[in-house]
Each structure stands twice: as C-alpha cells, then as structure tokens.
PDB file of C-alpha atoms in Angstrom:
ATOM      1  CA  UNK A1332     -19.783  26.276 -18.846  1.00 89.00           C
ATOM      2  CA  UNK A1333     -20.289  23.219 -16.617  1.00 94.00           C
ATOM      3  CA  UNK A1334     -17.562  20.844 -15.552  1.00 97.00           C
ATOM      4  CA  UNK A1335     -17.767  17.609 -17.604  1.00 97.00           C
ATOM      5  CA  UNK A1336     -17.081  14.093 -16.366  1.00 98.00           C
ATOM      6  CA  UNK A1337     -16.011  10.877 -18.124  1.00 96.00           C
ATOM      7  CA  UNK A1338     -15.167   7.571 -16.417  1.00 95.00           C
ATOM      8  CA  UNK A1339     -12.032   5.820 -17.633  1.00 91.00           C
ATOM      9  CA  UNK A1340     -10.188   2.601 -17.006  1.00 83.00           C
ATOM     10  CA  UNK A1341      -8.290   2.156 -13.727  1.00 81.00           C
ATOM     11  CA  UNK A1342     -11.117   3.491 -11.582  1.00 92.00           C
ATOM     12  CA  UNK A1343     -10.665   7.124 -12.506  1.00 96.00           C
ATOM     13  CA  UNK A1344     -13.105   9.901 -13.343  1.00 97.00           C
ATOM     14  CA  UNK A1345     -11.673  12.478 -15.753  1.00 96.00           C
ATOM     15  CA  UNK A1346     -13.079  15.945 -15.085  1.00 97.00           C
ATOM     16  CA  UNK A1347     -12.654  18.799 -17.555  1.00 96.00           C
ATOM     17  CA  UNK A1348     -13.211  22.504 -17.039  1.00 96.00           C
ATOM     18  CA  UNK A1349     -12.057  25.674 -18.741  1.00 94.00           C
ATOM     19  CA  UNK A1350      -9.510  23.854 -20.951  1.00 94.00           C
ATOM     20  CA  UNK A1351      -7.955  21.939 -18.049  1.00 96.00           C
ATOM     21  CA  UNK A1352      -8.421  18.484 -16.551  1.00 96.00           C
ATOM     22  CA  UNK A1353      -8.152  16.741 -13.228  1.00 97.00           C
ATOM     23  CA  UNK A1354      -8.780  13.161 -12.157  1.00 96.00           C
ATOM     24  CA  UNK A1355     -10.540  11.857  -9.063  1.00 97.00           C
ATOM     25  CA  UNK A1356     -11.248   8.345  -7.821  1.00 96.00           C
ATOM     26  CA  UNK A1357     -14.282   6.436  -9.100  1.00 96.00           C
ATOM     27  CA  UNK A1358     -14.512   2.837  -7.985  1.00 94.00           C
ATOM     28  CA  UNK A1359     -15.987   0.475 -10.549  1.00 85.00           C
ATOM     29  CA  UNK A1360     -16.774  -2.785  -8.678  1.00 86.00           C
ATOM     30  CA  UNK A1361     -19.468  -0.973  -6.752  1.00 89.00           C
ATOM     31  CA  UNK A1362     -19.551   2.370  -8.547  1.00 92.00           C
ATOM     32  CA  UNK A1363     -18.800   5.300  -6.227  1.00 97.00           C
ATOM     33  CA  UNK A1364     -17.216   8.728  -6.816  1.00 98.00           C
ATOM     34  CA  UNK A1365     -14.848  10.371  -4.311  1.00 98.00           C
ATOM     35  CA  UNK A1366     -13.865  14.050  -4.136  1.00 98.00           C
ATOM     36  CA  UNK A1367     -11.318  15.427  -1.681  1.00 98.00           C
ATOM     37  CA  UNK A1368     -12.629  18.051   0.707  1.00 98.00           C
ATOM     38  CA  UNK A1369     -12.122  21.740  -0.005  1.00 98.00           C
ATOM     39  CA  UNK A1370      -9.061  22.081   2.246  1.00 98.00           C
ATOM     40  CA  UNK A1371      -7.191  19.266   0.484  1.00 97.00           C
ATOM     41  CA  UNK A1372      -8.309  20.549  -2.942  1.00 98.00           C
ATOM     42  CA  UNK A1373      -7.003  24.049  -2.220  1.00 98.00           C
ATOM     43  CA  UNK A1374      -3.738  22.700  -0.768  1.00 97.00           C
ATOM     44  CA  UNK A1375      -2.940  20.812  -3.992  1.00 95.00           C
ATOM     45  CA  UNK A1376      -4.712  22.858  -6.671  1.00 97.00           C
ATOM     46  CA  UNK A1377      -2.778  24.705  -9.375  1.00 96.00           C
ATOM     47  CA  UNK A1378      -3.752  28.339  -9.958  1.00 96.00           C
ATOM     48  CA  UNK A1379      -6.415  27.477 -12.555  1.00 96.00           C
ATOM     49  CA  UNK A1380      -8.254  25.223 -10.054  1.00 97.00           C
ATOM     50  CA  UNK A1381      -7.981  27.357  -6.907  1.00 97.00           C
ATOM     51  CA  UNK A1382     -11.344  28.662  -5.771  1.00 98.00           C
ATOM     52  CA  UNK A1383     -13.199  26.203  -8.030  1.00 98.00           C
ATOM     53  CA  UNK A1384     -14.011  23.448  -5.504  1.00 98.00           C
ATOM     54  CA  UNK A1385     -17.642  24.471  -4.916  1.00 98.00           C
ATOM     55  CA  UNK A1386     -18.278  24.725  -8.664  1.00 98.00           C
ATOM     56  CA  UNK A1387     -16.824  21.247  -9.145  1.00 98.00           C
ATOM     57  CA  UNK A1388     -18.861  19.855  -6.248  1.00 99.00           C
ATOM     58  CA  UNK A1389     -22.112  21.367  -7.565  1.00 98.00           C
ATOM     59  CA  UNK A1390     -21.600  19.981 -11.091  1.00 98.00           C
ATOM     60  CA  UNK A1391     -20.345  16.636  -9.762  1.00 98.00           C
ATOM     61  CA  UNK A1392     -23.396  16.257  -7.501  1.00 99.00           C
ATOM     62  CA  UNK A1393     -25.684  16.823 -10.506  1.00 98.00           C
ATOM     63  CA  UNK A1394     -23.699  14.381 -12.669  1.00 98.00           C
ATOM     64  CA  UNK A1395     -23.638  11.690  -9.977  1.00 98.00           C
ATOM     65  CA  UNK A1396     -27.391  12.074  -9.383  1.00 98.00           C
ATOM     66  CA  UNK A1397     -28.030  11.683 -13.121  1.00 98.00           C
ATOM     67  CA  UNK A1398     -25.883   8.530 -13.171  1.00 96.00           C
ATOM     68  CA  UNK A1399     -27.383   7.175  -9.915  1.00 96.00           C
ATOM     69  CA  UNK A1400     -23.898   7.111  -8.367  1.00 96.00           C
ATOM     70  CA  UNK A1401     -23.055   7.860  -4.746  1.00 98.00           C
ATOM     71  CA  UNK A1402     -20.599  10.693  -4.054  1.00 98.00           C
ATOM     72  CA  UNK A1403     -18.410  11.008  -0.978  1.00 98.00           C
ATOM     73  CA  UNK A1404     -16.414  14.123  -0.031  1.00 98.00           C
ATOM     74  CA  UNK A1405     -13.486  13.181   2.206  1.00 97.00           C
ATOM     75  CA  UNK A1406     -10.146  14.756   3.094  1.00 96.00           C
ATOM     76  CA  UNK A1407      -8.414  11.398   2.590  1.00 96.00           C
ATOM     77  CA  UNK A1408      -9.316  11.194  -1.113  1.00 96.00           C
ATOM     78  CA  UNK A1409      -6.910  12.149  -3.880  1.00 96.00           C
ATOM     79  CA  UNK A1410      -7.028  14.432  -6.897  1.00 96.00           C
ATOM     80  CA  UNK A1411      -4.531  14.591  -9.761  1.00 95.00           C
ATOM     81  CA  UNK A1412      -4.366  17.846 -11.712  1.00 96.00           C
ATOM     82  CA  UNK A1413      -3.168  17.554 -15.305  1.00 88.00           C
ATOM     83  CA  UNK A1414      -1.181  20.295 -16.976  1.00 76.00           C
ATOM     84  CA  UNK A1415      -3.257  20.474 -20.169  1.00 61.00           C
ATOM     85  CA  UNK A1416      -6.367  18.924 -21.699  1.00 52.00           C
TER      86      UNK A1416
END
C-alpha cells in the first residue's frame, strides 16, 4: 500500500503509512516539500519507520510530481513521528 500525503495548516505535510503517521515540512507561500535525508530519518525513526525511507521517498516523489511541487531532500530538515494515526 502506498504512503499517502495530505497538506495541513502550519506548513506541514501529514504522511500516513501502515497505520502510522509522520509529518514533514511543506512551505505554503511558495509550495515546496522537504524530506530529511536517510541518515537523519534513520537516526530519529521509531521501529515502525526504520528502513522505510526509500519507500517514503519513492511515493513522495510521485505525489510531488502529480501536484507539481518541488521536493528537496536535506539533512537539515525535520520529521515528526506520531505515535498513532
């Protein structure tokens, strides 16, 4: 099942996968999505998200392309993992 994405207020992109959620930055003034690099993802990921970075990137690239939004992968970006969806 693909990762799903939904923008929300406060410049956040809510991402859901396998019954869990995480949030990454999505600027709204000039729309742009940011994903931390794999090293930062793995350093902060709970067990359910470990090893899932490439899957997220692949689905996020497709979603961003469909929305005509630029995507940047950068080790300085943040991700917030939620406990439950």
